[in-house]
Amino acid sequence: MEHRIDKIKKQLHSQSYKLTPQREATVRVLLENEEDHLSAEDVYLLVKEKAPEIGLATVYRTLELLSELKVVDKINFGDGVSRYDLRKEGAEHFHHHLVCIECGAVEEIEEDLLGDVEKLVETQWGFQVKDHRLTFHGVCRVCQEVTVKA
Amino acid sequence: MEHRIDKIKKQLHSQSYKLTPQREATVRVLLENEEDHLSAEDVYLLVKEKAPEIGLATVYRTLELLSELKVVDKINFGDGVSRYDLRKEGAEHFHHHLVCIECGAVEEIEEDLLGDVEKLVETQWGFQVKDHRLTFHGVCRVCQEVTVKA
DNA sequence: TTAACTGCAAACCGTTTGCAGCCCA
DNA sequence: TGGGCTGCAAACGGTTTGCAGTTAA
């Protein structure tokens, strides 16, 4: 954890940005909730618990900055809210998501499922792939069981 | 074209909705610009050329309705605007997109690239896939050539 | 007849921005 | 002492909603 904060601090410094207390608090919230997909508002409320004086605009500015540095990915599940997802260490690709249409749960898939598909797109369509976004919408394991029982 | 409008008309009637002149004008704009990925505002401006008295709210309501009927898919490329994409006839799956990060062009892929991947997700993660969203971000053929020349 | 539908304008809400003050190099 | 940074509040822009009037089955 401290290691990862140090790393981010260096990334910031390398572009002459500072790791201010507000920014550090924001990063810590992201680290502590790595499994969730927090919106800016979510992050704001969690940061506010530790640093009540922080402003929403600062959270937005920090998330934007972290997004530029590729520390987080800004994602969008189509509900009109941006969510921010910490990149796993060493992850070169954006990970995938399973969104449950029953309960809204979001599961992550780290495996690279698209290697073959990307090769196909490059050769067949002549499109040079830089990144991808893959989301499956469906029914998660838990909700399938509930449906069976009901 | 008329055939497709008839079909949509029937779909509406089956749920006791009407195909009003405003709705028909909206559908026609979508049909005439099937290759584009129009925002609600885009649709509004195009409809207004034919039916100047139409209101923006009606366009939104129509697009929402068509989206519920699965006549169009509401998509989002992360630029804060929803776009509406007519489903191809008989398409059971959402199609994929190639978004160029240089020029912003959006190309469509109709082929179902994810058959194997979906099977994997169902067996390995126990997730019942209903639909998917796949977008590749990268450099399109045209922009690759421009870069080489420059 | 009456429920669906419409246009308008206001409201909404997530996000961005202008600004004056602050803090640290 | 000056540029990065902050909190605040106002502005912004896409979308939704309340409402009174209209239309179509």
CSV table of C-alpha atoms (C1' of nucleotides) in Angstrom, one decimal:
chain,number,residue,atom,x,y,z
A,1,MET,CA,0.0,0.0,0.0
A,2,GLU,CA,2.7,2.5,1.0
A,3,HIS,CA,4.7,1.2,-1.8
A,4,ARG,CA,2.0,1.9,-4.3
A,5,ILE,CA,1.5,5.4,-2.9
A,6,ASP,CA,5.2,6.0,-3.2
A,7,LYS,CA,5.1,4.9,-6.8
A,8,ILE,CA,2.2,7.3,-7.6
A,9,LYS,CA,4.1,10.1,-5.8
A,10,LYS,CA,7.0,9.6,-8.0
A,11,GLN,CA,4.8,9.5,-11.1
A,12,LEU,CA,3.4,12.9,-10.0
A,13,HIS,CA,6.8,14.4,-9.3
A,14,SER,CA,8.2,13.2,-12.6
A,15,GLN,CA,5.7,15.6,-14.2
A,16,SER,CA,6.2,18.3,-11.5
A,17,TYR,CA,2.9,17.7,-9.8
A,18,LYS,CA,2.6,17.4,-6.1
A,19,LEU,CA,1.1,14.7,-3.9
A,20,THR,CA,-0.8,17.0,-1.6
A,21,PRO,CA,-2.7,15.8,1.5
A,22,GLN,CA,-5.9,16.0,-0.4
A,23,ARG,CA,-4.5,14.0,-3.3
A,24,GLU,CA,-3.0,11.4,-1.0
A,25,ALA,CA,-6.3,11.0,0.9
A,26,THR,CA,-8.1,10.5,-2.5
A,27,VAL,CA,-5.5,7.9,-3.6
A,28,ARG,CA,-5.9,6.0,-0.2
A,29,VAL,CA,-9.6,5.8,-0.7
A,30,LEU,CA,-9.1,4.4,-4.1
A,31,LEU,CA,-6.6,1.8,-2.7
A,32,GLU,CA,-8.9,0.9,0.1
A,33,ASN,CA,-11.9,0.3,-2.2
A,34,GLU,CA,-10.0,-1.2,-5.1
A,35,GLU,CA,-12.8,-3.8,-5.7
A,36,ASP,CA,-15.5,-1.3,-6.0
A,37,HIS,CA,-16.2,1.0,-8.9
A,38,LEU,CA,-16.6,4.4,-7.2
A,39,SER,CA,-18.1,7.4,-8.7
A,40,ALA,CA,-16.6,10.8,-8.1
A,41,GLU,CA,-19.3,11.5,-5.5
A,42,ASP,CA,-18.6,8.2,-3.8
A,43,VAL,CA,-14.9,9.0,-3.6
A,44,TYR,CA,-15.8,12.5,-2.3
A,45,LEU,CA,-17.9,11.2,0.6
A,46,LEU,CA,-15.3,8.6,1.6
A,47,VAL,CA,-12.5,11.2,1.5
A,48,LYS,CA,-14.6,13.6,3.5
A,49,GLU,CA,-14.7,11.2,6.4
A,50,LYS,CA,-11.0,11.5,6.7
A,51,ALA,CA,-10.5,15.1,5.5
A,52,PRO,CA,-13.8,16.9,5.9
A,53,GLU,CA,-12.4,20.2,4.5
A,54,ILE,CA,-11.9,18.8,1.0
A,55,GLY,CA,-14.0,20.1,-1.8
A,56,LEU,CA,-15.8,18.1,-4.5
A,57,ALA,CA,-14.0,20.0,-7.2
A,58,THR,CA,-10.6,18.9,-5.9
A,59,VAL,CA,-11.7,15.3,-6.0
A,60,TYR,CA,-12.7,15.7,-9.6
A,61,ARG,CA,-9.4,17.4,-10.4
A,62,THR,CA,-7.5,14.7,-8.7
A,63,LEU,CA,-9.3,11.9,-10.5
A,64,GLU,CA,-8.8,13.7,-13.8
A,65,LEU,CA,-5.1,13.9,-13.1
A,66,LEU,CA,-4.8,10.3,-12.0
A,67,SER,CA,-6.7,9.4,-15.2
A,68,GLU,CA,-4.1,11.3,-17.3
A,69,LEU,CA,-1.3,9.5,-15.5
A,70,LYS,CA,-3.1,6.2,-16.2
A,71,VAL,CA,-3.2,5.4,-12.5
A,72,VAL,CA,-6.9,5.0,-12.8
A,73,ASP,CA,-9.3,4.3,-15.7
A,74,LYS,CA,-12.4,6.3,-16.1
A,75,ILE,CA,-15.2,4.0,-17.0
A,76,ASN,CA,-18.8,4.3,-17.8
A,77,PHE,CA,-21.5,1.7,-17.5
A,78,GLY,CA,-24.1,3.8,-19.2
A,79,ASP,CA,-25.9,5.1,-16.1
A,80,GLY,CA,-24.7,8.7,-16.6
A,81,VAL,CA,-22.0,8.6,-14.0
A,82,SER,CA,-18.2,8.2,-14.5
A,83,ARG,CA,-16.5,5.6,-12.3
A,84,TYR,CA,-12.9,5.4,-11.5
A,85,ASP,CA,-11.0,2.1,-11.4
A,86,LEU,CA,-7.5,1.8,-10.1
A,87,ARG,CA,-5.2,0.0,-12.6
A,88,LYS,CA,-3.8,-3.2,-11.3
A,89,GLU,CA,0.0,-3.1,-10.9
A,90,GLY,CA,1.6,-4.1,-14.2
A,91,ALA,CA,-1.7,-4.3,-16.0
A,92,GLU,CA,-1.1,-3.2,-19.6
A,93,HIS,CA,-4.7,-3.6,-20.6
A,94,PHE,CA,-7.9,-2.4,-19.4
A,95,HIS,CA,-9.8,-5.2,-17.6
A,96,HIS,CA,-13.3,-6.4,-18.4
A,97,HIS,CA,-16.5,-6.2,-16.4
A,98,LEU,CA,-19.5,-8.3,-15.8
A,99,VAL,CA,-22.5,-6.1,-14.9
A,100,CYS,CA,-25.5,-7.9,-13.4
A,101,ILE,CA,-28.8,-6.5,-14.8
A,102,GLU,CA,-30.7,-7.8,-11.7
A,103,CYS,CA,-28.7,-6.5,-8.8
A,104,GLY,CA,-26.2,-4.2,-10.4
A,105,ALA,CA,-23.1,-6.0,-9.0
A,106,VAL,CA,-20.0,-5.5,-11.0
A,107,GLU,CA,-17.4,-8.3,-11.2
A,108,GLU,CA,-14.0,-7.9,-12.8
A,109,ILE,CA,-12.2,-10.1,-15.2
A,110,GLU,CA,-8.4,-9.7,-15.2
A,111,GLU,CA,-7.7,-12.3,-17.8
A,112,ASP,CA,-6.9,-11.1,-21.3
A,113,LEU,CA,-9.8,-12.6,-23.2
A,114,LEU,CA,-9.2,-10.6,-26.4
A,115,GLY,CA,-5.8,-11.5,-27.6
A,116,ASP,CA,-7.1,-13.4,-30.6
A,117,VAL,CA,-9.9,-11.0,-31.3
A,118,GLU,CA,-7.5,-8.1,-31.3
A,119,LYS,CA,-5.2,-9.8,-33.8
A,120,LEU,CA,-8.2,-10.4,-36.0
A,121,VAL,CA,-9.2,-6.8,-35.9
A,122,GLU,CA,-5.7,-5.6,-36.7
A,123,THR,CA,-5.3,-7.9,-39.7
A,124,GLN,CA,-8.9,-7.9,-41.0
A,125,TRP,CA,-9.8,-4.3,-40.4
A,126,GLY,CA,-6.4,-2.7,-40.5
A,127,PHE,CA,-7.2,-1.1,-37.2
A,128,GLN,CA,-4.3,-0.5,-34.8
A,129,VAL,CA,-5.7,-1.4,-31.4
A,130,LYS,CA,-4.5,0.6,-28.4
A,131,ASP,CA,-7.0,-0.3,-25.8
A,132,HIS,CA,-10.4,-1.9,-25.4
A,133,ARG,CA,-13.5,-1.8,-23.4
A,134,LEU,CA,-15.5,-5.0,-22.9
A,135,THR,CA,-18.5,-5.3,-20.7
A,136,PHE,CA,-20.9,-8.2,-20.5
A,137,HIS,CA,-24.5,-7.5,-19.3
A,138,GLY,CA,-26.3,-10.5,-17.9
A,139,VAL,CA,-27.3,-12.3,-14.7
A,140,CYS,CA,-24.7,-13.0,-12.0
A,141,ARG,CA,-24.4,-16.4,-10.2
A,142,VAL,CA,-26.2,-15.1,-7.1
A,143,CYS,CA,-29.2,-13.7,-9.0
A,144,GLN,CA,-29.5,-16.9,-11.1
A,145,GLU,CA,-29.9,-18.9,-7.8
A,146,VAL,CA,-32.4,-16.4,-6.5
A,147,THR,CA,-34.5,-16.7,-9.6
A,148,VAL,CA,-34.4,-20.5,-9.5
A,149,LYS,CA,-35.6,-20.5,-5.9
A,150,ALA,CA,-38.3,-17.9,-6.4
B,1,MET,CA,-37.3,1.3,-45.7
B,2,GLU,CA,-41.1,1.4,-45.7
B,3,HIS,CA,-41.0,-2.2,-44.7
B,4,ARG,CA,-38.8,-1.4,-41.7
B,5,ILE,CA,-41.1,1.5,-40.6
B,6,ASP,CA,-44.1,-0.8,-40.8
B,7,LYS,CA,-42.3,-3.3,-38.6
B,8,ILE,CA,-41.6,-0.6,-36.0
B,9,LYS,CA,-45.1,0.6,-36.3
B,10,LYS,CA,-46.4,-2.9,-35.4
B,11,GLN,CA,-44.0,-3.2,-32.5
B,12,LEU,CA,-45.3,0.1,-31.1
B,13,HIS,CA,-48.9,-0.9,-31.6
B,14,SER,CA,-48.4,-4.2,-29.9
B,15,GLN,CA,-47.7,-2.3,-26.8
B,16,SER,CA,-50.4,0.3,-27.5
B,17,TYR,CA,-48.0,3.0,-28.5
B,18,LYS,CA,-48.6,5.2,-31.5
B,19,LEU,CA,-46.4,6.0,-34.4
B,20,THR,CA,-47.1,9.7,-34.5
B,21,PRO,CA,-45.7,11.9,-37.2
B,22,GLN,CA,-42.9,13.1,-34.8
B,23,ARG,CA,-42.0,9.5,-34.1
B,24,GLU,CA,-42.0,8.6,-37.7
B,25,ALA,CA,-39.8,11.5,-38.7
B,26,THR,CA,-37.4,10.5,-35.9
B,27,VAL,CA,-37.3,6.9,-37.1
B,28,ARG,CA,-36.7,8.1,-40.7
B,29,VAL,CA,-33.8,10.2,-39.7
B,30,LEU,CA,-32.3,7.2,-37.9
B,31,LEU,CA,-32.8,5.0,-41.0
B,32,GLU,CA,-31.3,7.6,-43.3
B,33,ASN,CA,-28.3,7.9,-41.1
B,34,GLU,CA,-27.8,4.3,-40.2
B,35,GLU,CA,-24.1,4.4,-40.5
B,36,ASP,CA,-23.6,7.4,-38.2
B,37,HIS,CA,-23.8,7.4,-34.5
B,38,LEU,CA,-26.1,10.3,-33.8
B,39,SER,CA,-26.6,12.0,-30.5
B,40,ALA,CA,-30.0,13.1,-29.4
B,41,GLU,CA,-29.1,16.7,-30.4
B,42,ASP,CA,-28.0,15.4,-33.9
B,43,VAL,CA,-31.2,13.6,-34.4
B,44,TYR,CA,-33.2,16.7,-33.2
B,45,LEU,CA,-31.5,19.0,-35.7
B,46,LEU,CA,-32.1,16.5,-38.6
B,47,VAL,CA,-35.7,16.0,-37.7
B,48,LYS,CA,-36.2,19.7,-37.3
B,49,GLU,CA,-35.3,20.1,-41.0
B,50,LYS,CA,-38.4,18.1,-42.0
B,51,ALA,CA,-40.6,18.9,-39.0
B,52,PRO,CA,-39.6,22.2,-37.6
B,53,GLU,CA,-42.2,22.2,-34.9
B,54,ILE,CA,-40.8,19.2,-33.1
B,55,GLY,CA,-39.4,19.7,-29.6
B,56,LEU,CA,-36.2,18.3,-28.2
B,57,ALA,CA,-38.0,16.6,-25.4
B,58,THR,CA,-40.1,14.6,-27.9
B,59,VAL,CA,-36.9,13.4,-29.6
B,60,TYR,CA,-35.5,12.3,-26.2
B,61,ARG,CA,-38.8,10.5,-25.3
B,62,THR,CA,-38.9,8.8,-28.7
B,63,LEU,CA,-35.3,7.6,-28.5
B,64,GLU,CA,-36.0,6.3,-25.0
B,65,LEU,CA,-39.0,4.5,-26.3
B,66,LEU,CA,-37.2,3.0,-29.2
B,67,SER,CA,-34.4,1.9,-26.9
B,68,GLU,CA,-36.9,0.1,-24.7
B,69,LEU,CA,-38.3,-1.7,-27.7
B,70,LYS,CA,-34.7,-2.6,-28.7
B,71,VAL,CA,-35.1,-0.9,-32.0
B,72,VAL,CA,-32.1,1.2,-31.2
B,73,ASP,CA,-29.2,0.7,-28.9
B,74,LYS,CA,-28.1,3.6,-26.6
B,75,ILE,CA,-24.4,3.7,-26.6
B,76,ASN,CA,-21.8,5.8,-24.9
B,77,PHE,CA,-18.2,6.4,-26.1
B,78,GLY,CA,-17.3,8.2,-22.9
B,79,ASP,CA,-17.6,11.7,-24.2
B,80,GLY,CA,-20.6,12.5,-22.1
B,81,VAL,CA,-23.1,12.2,-24.8
B,82,SER,CA,-25.4,9.3,-25.5
B,83,ARG,CA,-25.6,8.1,-29.1
B,84,TYR,CA,-28.3,6.0,-30.7
B,85,ASP,CA,-27.7,3.2,-33.0
B,86,LEU,CA,-30.3,1.4,-35.0
B,87,ARG,CA,-30.2,-2.4,-34.6
B,88,LYS,CA,-29.6,-4.2,-37.9
B,89,GLU,CA,-32.4,-6.4,-39.0
B,90,GLY,CA,-32.3,-9.7,-37.3
B,91,ALA,CA,-29.2,-8.8,-35.2
B,92,GLU,CA,-29.5,-10.6,-32.0
B,93,HIS,CA,-26.4,-9.1,-30.5
B,94,PHE,CA,-25.1,-5.6,-30.1
B,95,HIS,CA,-22.4,-4.9,-32.7
B,96,HIS,CA,-18.9,-3.7,-31.9
B,97,HIS,CA,-17.1,-0.5,-32.5
B,98,LEU,CA,-13.7,0.7,-33.5
B,99,VAL,CA,-13.1,4.3,-32.3
B,100,CYS,CA,-10.2,6.1,-33.7
B,101,ILE,CA,-8.3,8.2,-31.1
B,102,GLU,CA,-6.9,10.4,-33.8
B,103,CYS,CA,-9.8,11.5,-35.9
B,104,GLY,CA,-12.8,10.2,-33.9
B,105,ALA,CA,-14.2,8.1,-36.7
B,106,VAL,CA,-16.3,5.2,-35.6
B,107,GLU,CA,-16.4,2.0,-37.6
B,108,GLU,CA,-18.8,-0.9,-36.9
B,109,ILE,CA,-18.1,-4.6,-36.8
B,110,GLU,CA,-21.1,-6.7,-37.4
B,111,GLU,CA,-19.4,-10.1,-37.0
B,112,ASP,CA,-19.9,-11.8,-33.8
B,113,LEU,CA,-16.3,-11.9,-32.4
B,114,LEU,CA,-17.2,-13.0,-28.9
B,115,GLY,CA,-18.9,-16.4,-29.3
B,116,ASP,CA,-16.0,-18.3,-27.7
B,117,VAL,CA,-15.4,-15.6,-25.1
B,118,GLU,CA,-19.0,-15.6,-24.0
B,119,LYS,CA,-18.9,-19.4,-23.6
B,120,LEU,CA,-15.9,-19.1,-21.5
B,121,VAL,CA,-17.5,-16.4,-19.3
B,122,GLU,CA,-20.6,-18.6,-18.8
B,123,THR,CA,-18.6,-21.7,-17.8
B,124,GLN,CA,-15.7,-20.2,-15.9
B,125,TRP,CA,-17.5,-17.4,-14.1
B,126,GLY,CA,-21.0,-18.8,-14.0
B,127,PHE,CA,-22.3,-15.5,-15.5
B,128,GLN,CA,-25.3,-15.7,-17.8
B,129,VAL,CA,-24.5,-13.4,-20.6
B,130,LYS,CA,-27.4,-11.4,-22.1
B,131,ASP,CA,-25.6,-8.8,-24.1
B,132,HIS,CA,-22.2,-7.2,-24.5
B,133,ARG,CA,-20.4,-4.0,-25.3
B,134,LEU,CA,-17.1,-4.1,-27.0
B,135,THR,CA,-15.2,-1.1,-28.2
B,136,PHE,CA,-11.7,-0.9,-29.4
B,137,HIS,CA,-9.8,2.3,-29.1
B,138,GLY,CA,-6.9,2.8,-31.5
B,139,VAL,CA,-5.8,4.2,-34.8
B,140,CYS,CA,-7.8,3.7,-37.9
B,141,ARG,CA,-6.4,2.8,-41.3
B,142,VAL,CA,-6.6,6.3,-42.7
B,143,CYS,CA,-4.8,7.9,-39.7
B,144,GLN,CA,-2.1,5.3,-39.8
B,145,GLU,CA,-1.3,6.3,-43.4
B,146,VAL,CA,-1.4,10.0,-42.5
B,147,THR,CA,1.1,9.4,-39.7
B,148,VAL,CA,3.5,7.5,-42.0
B,149,LYS,CA,3.4,10.3,-44.6
B,150,ALA,CA,3.8,13.1,-42.0
C,1,DT,C1',-64.0,9.9,-24.9
C,2,DT,C1',-59.8,9.4,-23.0
C,3,DA,C1',-55.3,7.9,-22.7
C,4,DA,C1',-51.4,8.8,-25.3
C,5,DC,C1',-48.7,12.3,-26.9
C,6,DT,C1',-46.7,17.0,-27.6
C,7,DG,C1',-44.1,21.5,-27.0
C,8,DC,C1',-42.3,24.5,-23.9
C,9,DA,C1',-39.8,26.0,-20.1
C,10,DA,C1',-38.1,25.0,-15.9
C,11,DA,C1',-35.7,21.7,-13.1
C,12,DC,C1',-32.1,18.4,-12.6
C,13,DC,C1',-27.6,16.6,-11.8
C,14,DG,C1',-23.0,15.3,-12.8
C,15,DT,C1',-19.1,17.9,-14.0
C,16,DT,C1',-16.3,22.0,-15.0
C,17,DT,C1',-14.6,26.6,-14.3
C,18,DG,C1',-13.5,31.3,-12.5
C,19,DC,C1',-11.6,33.3,-8.7
C,20,DA,C1',-9.5,34.8,-4.6
C,21,DG,C1',-6.6,32.9,-1.2
C,22,DC,C1',-3.1,29.5,0.4
C,23,DC,C1',1.1,27.0,0.6
C,24,DC,C1',5.4,25.4,-0.5
C,25,DA,C1',9.7,25.4,-3.4
D,1,DT,C1',7.4,35.4,-4.6
D,2,DG,C1',5.3,32.9,-7.8
D,3,DG,C1',3.2,28.8,-9.7
D,4,DG,C1',0.7,24.9,-8.2
D,5,DC,C1',-3.0,23.9,-5.6
D,6,DT,C1',-7.4,24.5,-2.9
D,7,DG,C1',-12.4,25.5,-1.6
D,8,DC,C1',-16.3,27.8,-2.8
D,9,DA,C1',-19.9,29.0,-5.7
D,10,DA,C1',-21.5,29.8,-10.0
D,11,DA,C1',-21.8,28.1,-14.6
D,12,DC,C1',-22.3,24.5,-17.9
D,13,DG,C1',-24.5,21.0,-20.9
D,14,DG,C1',-27.0,16.9,-21.7
D,15,DT,C1',-31.1,15.0,-20.1
D,16,DT,C1',-35.6,14.8,-17.6
D,17,DT,C1',-39.9,16.4,-16.0
D,18,DG,C1',-44.4,19.1,-14.9
D,19,DC,C1',-47.9,20.9,-17.1
D,20,DA,C1',-51.5,22.5,-20.0
D,21,DG,C1',-53.1,21.8,-24.5
D,22,DT,C1',-53.6,18.5,-28.6
D,23,DT,C1',-54.3,14.3,-31.1
D,24,DA,C1',-55.4,9.9,-32.6
D,25,DA,C1',-57.8,5.3,-31.9
